[in-house]
Coordinates of C-alpha atoms and ligand atoms in Angstrom, one line a residue:
M1 CA -13.9 26.0 6.7
R2 CA -10.3 25.0 7.4
P3 CA -8.1 28.0 6.9
D4 CA -5.0 25.9 7.7
L5 CA -5.4 23.8 4.6
A6 CA -3.7 24.6 1.3
V7 CA -6.9 24.5 -0.8
S8 CA -10.2 26.1 0.3
I9 CA -13.8 25.9 -1.0
D10 CA -13.2 29.4 -2.5
D11 CA -10.3 28.0 -4.5
V12 CA -12.6 25.3 -5.8
E13 CA -15.4 27.8 -6.7
A14 CA -12.8 30.0 -8.4
V15 CA -11.8 27.3 -11.0
R16 CA -15.3 26.1 -11.8
A17 CA -15.7 28.2 -15.0
R18 CA -12.2 27.1 -16.3
V19 CA -13.0 23.5 -15.7
A20 CA -16.4 23.9 -17.4
D21 CA -14.7 24.9 -20.6
V22 CA -13.3 21.4 -21.0
A23 CA -15.0 19.0 -18.6
V24 CA -18.7 18.3 -18.4
V25 CA -21.0 18.4 -15.3
T26 CA -21.5 14.6 -14.8
P27 CA -24.7 13.1 -13.7
T28 CA -25.2 11.5 -10.3
V29 CA -27.3 8.4 -11.2
P30 CA -29.2 6.4 -8.6
T31 CA -28.6 2.6 -8.8
A32 CA -31.5 0.6 -7.5
T33 CA -29.6 -2.7 -7.7
L34 CA -26.7 -1.4 -5.6
S35 CA -29.1 0.4 -3.2
E36 CA -30.9 -2.9 -2.5
R37 CA -27.7 -4.7 -1.9
V38 CA -26.4 -2.1 0.5
G39 CA -29.7 -1.2 2.1
T40 CA -29.4 2.5 1.5
Q41 CA -29.7 4.8 -1.5
V42 CA -26.6 4.6 -3.6
S43 CA -25.8 6.8 -6.7
L44 CA -22.9 6.7 -9.1
K45 CA -21.1 10.0 -10.0
L46 CA -20.2 9.1 -13.6
E47 CA -16.8 10.7 -14.2
S48 CA -16.3 7.9 -16.6
I49 CA -18.1 9.9 -19.3
Q50 CA -15.7 12.8 -19.2
P51 CA -13.7 13.6 -22.3
T52 CA -10.7 11.1 -22.3
G53 CA -12.7 8.8 -19.9
S54 CA -11.7 10.1 -16.5
F55 CA -12.1 13.0 -14.1
K56 CA -8.4 14.0 -14.7
V57 CA -9.5 16.6 -17.3
R58 CA -10.8 18.7 -14.4
G59 CA -7.5 19.1 -12.6
A60 CA -5.6 19.5 -15.9
A61 CA -8.1 22.2 -17.1
S62 CA -7.8 24.0 -13.8
K63 CA -4.0 24.1 -13.9
I64 CA -3.4 24.7 -17.6
A65 CA -6.0 27.4 -18.0
S66 CA -4.5 29.2 -15.0
L67 CA -1.2 29.8 -16.7
D68 CA -0.5 33.3 -18.1
A69 CA 0.0 33.7 -21.8
N70 CA 3.8 33.7 -21.8
T71 CA 4.1 30.7 -19.6
A72 CA 1.4 28.8 -21.6
A73 CA 3.2 29.5 -24.8
R74 CA 6.3 27.6 -23.6
G75 CA 4.1 24.6 -23.1
V76 CA 3.1 22.0 -20.5
V77 CA 4.8 18.7 -19.8
T78 CA 4.0 15.5 -17.9
A79 CA 5.4 12.0 -17.7
S80 CA 2.1 10.2 -17.2
T81 CA 1.1 7.8 -19.9
G82 CA -2.2 6.9 -18.2
N83 CA -5.3 9.0 -17.6
H84 CA -3.4 12.1 -16.4
G85 CA -1.3 12.1 -19.6
R86 CA -4.3 11.8 -21.8
A87 CA -6.1 14.5 -19.9
V88 CA -3.1 16.9 -20.1
A89 CA -2.8 16.3 -23.9
H90 CA -6.5 16.8 -24.5
V91 CA -6.8 19.9 -22.4
A92 CA -3.7 21.5 -23.9
R93 CA -4.9 20.8 -27.4
S94 CA -8.3 22.3 -26.7
L95 CA -6.7 25.4 -25.3
G96 CA -4.2 25.7 -28.1
I97 CA -1.2 25.2 -25.8
P98 CA 1.7 22.9 -26.7
A99 CA 2.0 19.7 -24.6
T100 CA 4.8 17.1 -24.3
V101 CA 4.4 13.7 -22.7
C102 CA 7.8 12.1 -21.8
V103 CA 7.5 8.3 -22.3
S104 CA 10.2 5.6 -21.8
H105 CA 10.9 2.9 -24.3
N106 CA 9.1 0.5 -21.9
V107 CA 5.7 2.1 -22.5
P108 CA 3.5 -0.2 -24.6
P109 CA 2.9 0.8 -28.3
G110 CA -0.9 1.0 -27.8
K111 CA -0.5 3.7 -25.2
V112 CA 2.0 5.6 -27.3
R113 CA -0.5 5.5 -30.3
A114 CA -3.3 6.8 -28.1
L115 CA -1.2 9.7 -26.9
R116 CA -0.1 10.5 -30.5
A117 CA -3.7 10.6 -31.5
L118 CA -4.3 13.3 -29.0
G119 CA -1.9 15.5 -30.9
C120 CA 0.8 16.0 -28.2
D121 CA 4.6 15.8 -28.7
L122 CA 6.2 12.7 -27.4
A123 CA 9.7 12.7 -25.9
V124 CA 10.8 9.1 -26.0
G125 CA 13.8 8.1 -23.9
G126 CA 15.0 6.0 -20.9
H127 CA 13.6 2.8 -19.6
S128 CA 11.3 3.5 -16.6
Q129 CA 8.7 5.9 -15.3
T130 CA 11.5 7.5 -13.2
D131 CA 13.5 8.2 -16.5
G132 CA 10.3 9.8 -17.9
L133 CA 9.9 12.0 -14.9
A134 CA 13.6 13.1 -15.1
A135 CA 13.1 14.0 -18.8
A136 CA 10.0 16.1 -17.9
E137 CA 11.9 17.9 -15.2
A138 CA 14.7 18.6 -17.7
L139 CA 12.2 20.2 -20.0
V140 CA 11.0 22.4 -17.2
A141 CA 14.5 23.5 -16.3
D142 CA 15.8 24.0 -19.9
R143 CA 12.8 25.3 -21.8
G144 CA 10.6 26.8 -19.1
M145 CA 7.8 24.4 -19.7
T146 CA 5.3 23.9 -16.9
L147 CA 5.0 20.5 -15.2
V148 CA 1.4 19.5 -14.6
H149 CA 1.6 17.3 -11.5
P150 CA -0.9 14.5 -11.4
F151 CA -2.1 15.2 -7.9
D152 CA 0.2 17.3 -5.6
D153 CA -0.7 20.7 -7.0
R154 CA -3.1 23.3 -5.5
A155 CA -4.7 24.1 -8.9
V156 CA -5.1 20.4 -9.7
I157 CA -6.7 19.6 -6.3
A158 CA -9.1 22.6 -6.7
G159 CA -10.1 21.3 -10.2
Q160 CA -10.9 17.8 -8.8
G161 CA -12.8 19.5 -6.1
T162 CA -15.4 20.7 -8.6
I163 CA -16.7 17.1 -8.4
G164 CA -17.5 17.7 -4.7
V165 CA -19.4 20.9 -5.4
E166 CA -21.5 19.1 -8.0
I167 CA -22.3 16.3 -5.6
A168 CA -23.4 18.8 -3.0
E169 CA -25.7 20.4 -5.5
Q170 CA -27.0 17.2 -7.0
R171 CA -27.5 15.4 -3.6
S172 CA -27.7 18.0 -0.9
D173 CA -28.7 15.3 1.6
V174 CA -25.6 13.2 0.9
G175 CA -24.5 11.1 3.9
T176 CA -21.3 9.5 2.5
V177 CA -19.1 10.1 -0.5
V178 CA -16.9 7.2 -1.6
V179 CA -13.8 8.1 -3.5
P180 CA -11.0 6.1 -5.3
L181 CA -7.6 7.0 -3.7
S182 CA -4.1 7.0 -5.1
G183 CA -2.0 10.1 -4.9
G184 CA -4.9 11.9 -3.2
G185 CA -5.6 14.8 -5.5
L186 CA -9.1 13.6 -6.2
I187 CA -10.1 12.9 -2.6
S188 CA -8.4 16.1 -1.3
G189 CA -10.4 18.3 -3.7
V190 CA -13.7 16.4 -3.1
A191 CA -13.2 16.4 0.7
V192 CA -12.6 20.2 0.7
A193 CA -15.8 20.8 -1.2
V194 CA -18.0 18.2 0.5
K195 CA -16.9 19.2 4.1
A196 CA -17.6 22.8 3.3
R197 CA -21.0 22.3 1.7
C198 CA -22.3 19.2 3.6
P199 CA -20.2 19.2 6.8
W200 CA -22.2 16.2 8.2
A201 CA -21.2 13.9 5.3
R202 CA -18.5 11.3 5.6
V203 CA -15.7 11.1 3.0
I204 CA -14.2 7.6 2.6
G205 CA -11.2 6.7 0.4
V206 CA -10.8 3.3 -1.3
S207 CA -7.6 1.8 -2.6
M208 CA -6.5 -1.6 -3.7
E209 CA -4.8 -3.9 -1.2
R210 CA -1.8 -4.2 -3.6
G211 CA 0.2 -1.1 -3.1
A212 CA -2.0 1.3 -1.0
V213 CA 0.6 4.0 -0.5
M214 CA -1.7 6.7 0.9
A215 CA -3.2 4.3 3.5
A216 CA 0.3 3.2 4.6
S217 CA 1.4 6.9 4.7
L218 CA -1.6 7.8 6.9
S219 CA -0.8 5.0 9.3
A220 CA 2.9 6.1 9.4
G221 CA 2.1 9.8 9.7
H222 CA 4.5 10.6 6.8
P223 CA 5.0 9.6 3.1
V224 CA 6.1 6.0 2.7
E225 CA 7.2 4.1 -0.4
L226 CA 5.9 0.7 -1.4
D227 CA 6.8 -1.6 -4.3
E228 CA 4.5 -1.5 -7.2
E229 CA 2.5 -4.7 -7.7
P230 CA 0.3 -5.6 -10.7
T231 CA -3.3 -4.7 -10.1
L232 CA -6.6 -4.3 -12.0
A233 CA -6.6 -0.8 -10.5
D234 CA -3.5 0.3 -12.5
S235 CA -4.7 3.9 -12.5
L236 CA -4.3 3.9 -8.7
Q237 CA -0.7 2.7 -8.9
G238 CA 2.2 4.9 -7.8
G239 CA 3.3 6.7 -4.7
I240 CA 2.4 10.0 -3.1
G241 CA 5.9 11.4 -3.4
T242 CA 8.4 11.4 -0.5
D243 CA 8.3 15.2 -0.7
N244 CA 4.4 15.3 -0.6
R245 CA 3.3 18.9 0.0
Y246 CA -0.5 19.0 0.0
T247 CA -2.5 15.8 -0.4
L248 CA -1.3 13.9 2.7
A249 CA -2.1 16.8 5.0
I250 CA -5.5 17.4 3.4
T251 CA -6.3 13.7 3.5
Q252 CA -5.2 13.5 7.2
A253 CA -7.4 16.4 8.1
L254 CA -10.6 15.7 6.2
V255 CA -10.9 12.1 5.2
D256 CA -12.9 9.9 7.7
D257 CA -11.7 6.5 6.7
V258 CA -9.7 4.5 4.1
V259 CA -10.7 1.0 3.1
L260 CA -8.8 -1.5 0.9
V261 CA -10.3 -3.9 -1.6
T262 CA -9.0 -7.2 -3.2
E263 CA -8.4 -7.9 -6.9
Q264 CA -11.5 -10.2 -6.9
Q265 CA -13.7 -7.5 -5.3
I266 CA -12.5 -5.0 -8.0
W267 CA -13.3 -7.5 -10.8
D268 CA -16.7 -8.3 -9.3
A269 CA -17.5 -4.6 -9.2
M270 CA -16.5 -4.0 -12.8
R271 CA -18.7 -6.9 -13.8
F272 CA -21.6 -5.7 -11.7
V273 CA -21.7 -2.2 -13.2
L274 CA -21.5 -3.6 -16.7
H275 CA -24.2 -6.2 -16.2
H276 CA -26.6 -4.1 -14.2
H277 CA -26.0 -0.6 -15.6
R278 CA -24.3 -1.1 -18.9
V279 CA -21.5 1.1 -17.5
V280 CA -17.8 0.4 -18.3
L281 CA -15.5 1.2 -15.4
E282 CA -11.8 0.5 -15.3
G283 CA -10.4 -1.2 -12.1
G284 CA -9.4 2.1 -10.5
G285 CA -12.8 3.6 -11.3
A286 CA -14.7 0.6 -9.7
V287 CA -13.0 0.4 -6.3
G288 CA -15.8 2.4 -4.6
V289 CA -18.5 0.0 -5.9
A290 CA -16.2 -2.9 -4.9
A291 CA -16.0 -1.7 -1.3
L292 CA -19.8 -1.3 -1.1
L293 CA -20.5 -4.7 -2.7
A294 CA -18.0 -6.4 -0.4
G295 CA -19.8 -4.9 2.6
R296 CA -16.6 -3.0 3.6
L297 CA -18.5 0.3 4.3
A298 CA -21.0 0.8 7.0
A299 CA -22.0 4.1 5.3
P300 CA -24.8 6.4 6.3
G301 CA -26.9 7.1 3.2
P302 CA -27.5 8.5 0.8
V303 CA -24.2 7.3 -0.6
V304 CA -22.5 8.8 -3.7
V305 CA -19.7 6.8 -5.2
V306 CA -17.3 8.5 -7.5
A307 CA -17.0 6.3 -10.6
S308 CA -13.7 7.9 -11.6
G309 CA -12.7 6.4 -14.9
A310 CA -13.8 4.2 -17.9
N311 CA -10.5 3.3 -19.5
A312 CA -10.5 -0.5 -19.1
E313 CA -8.6 -2.6 -21.7
D314 CA -10.6 -4.0 -24.6
A315 CA -9.7 -7.6 -23.5
Q316 CA -11.0 -6.8 -20.0
I317 CA -14.3 -5.5 -21.3
A318 CA -14.7 -8.6 -23.5
A319 CA -14.0 -10.9 -20.6
L320 CA -16.5 -8.9 -18.4
A321 CA -19.2 -9.1 -21.0
G322 CA -18.6 -12.9 -21.2
A323 CA -19.3 -13.0 -17.4
A324 CA -15.8 -14.5 -16.6
D325 CA -15.2 -14.9 -12.9
A326 CA -11.6 -13.8 -13.2
P327 CA -9.8 -11.2 -15.3
P328 CA -7.9 -12.2 -18.5
T329 CA -4.2 -12.9 -17.8
Ligands
LIG1 C1 -5.8 9.2 -11.1 C2 -7.0 8.3 -10.9 C3 -7.5 8.1 -9.6 C4 -6.8 8.6 -8.3 O1 -6.6 9.9 -8.2 P1 -5.6 10.5 -7.2 O2 -5.7 12.0 -7.3 O3 -4.2 10.1 -7.7 O4 -5.9 10.0 -5.9 C5 -8.7 7.4 -9.4 N1 -9.3 6.8 -10.5 C6 -8.9 7.0 -11.7 C7 -9.7 6.4 -12.9 C8 -7.7 7.8 -12.0 O5 -7.3 7.9 -13.2

């Protein structure tokens, strides 16, 4: 137990019931092929089968279901058009709470259609992600809506931590947990739970080489900003916030190591899980497998890899199924 940290195992246990109303308990599936390659038993924690295709429903459910009735009635808002935005829209609808996603004119029509289909309100304006965030903050100030932060929020971190509790129950002898890492909400929650339940286990973060903001911030000892570069792991893009409150400190305290993977390694991992397991993972969801396949982890087994999301583009899936050596451009 680490009483100095902002999120505890008790916080994680306290949100389990709320999370279970919307998210499913995902299976931890042993993979013989990967185990042979790595030389120790490896399992995939299939968050890719959650409603909306990623673990983000857990944090969104934890946060949104914690709001009192009056606050909830004013609605929730986010500026994310990716997995977090989808999760917020889905959870809000299933709980009967109004949700608004602020999107800029630069957001591709396919993403806008997907969000509309989830039944949320769209506030369209501006020309960048920063404009979207400013619009969301204005709705918080003017209408008393609640911003659901994608990672730097105690309720969100506790929600993601339910993955760690499940891993400890499903594989009580786990030696290493491998976790995709961007803003750090996922790894913070998982590490709080795993270190409490299985204190001997190592928790390893994996990011893409192209724009690994948390890795750079850990080295610097404070939040740093990096330019965004195009990557297959688009769900891992974005910073940790120059005013980061929770995830940098928890990651510093509990995460044992962070490794980086190349675009080719991510592509090879996406292809590997499709061919060997008939599992579709998006780039950000496949970085853990990528690190293992690339021999980047000398990990004590058994190893559990969090396969965090499924939302690859159709064109990518078609190219993967065709066994292409490189992603479509
Ligand atoms: C958001 C996301 C992550 C990273 O989560 P953080 O809490 O930002 O570190 C990993 N994988 C997928 C598929 C995601 O959508």
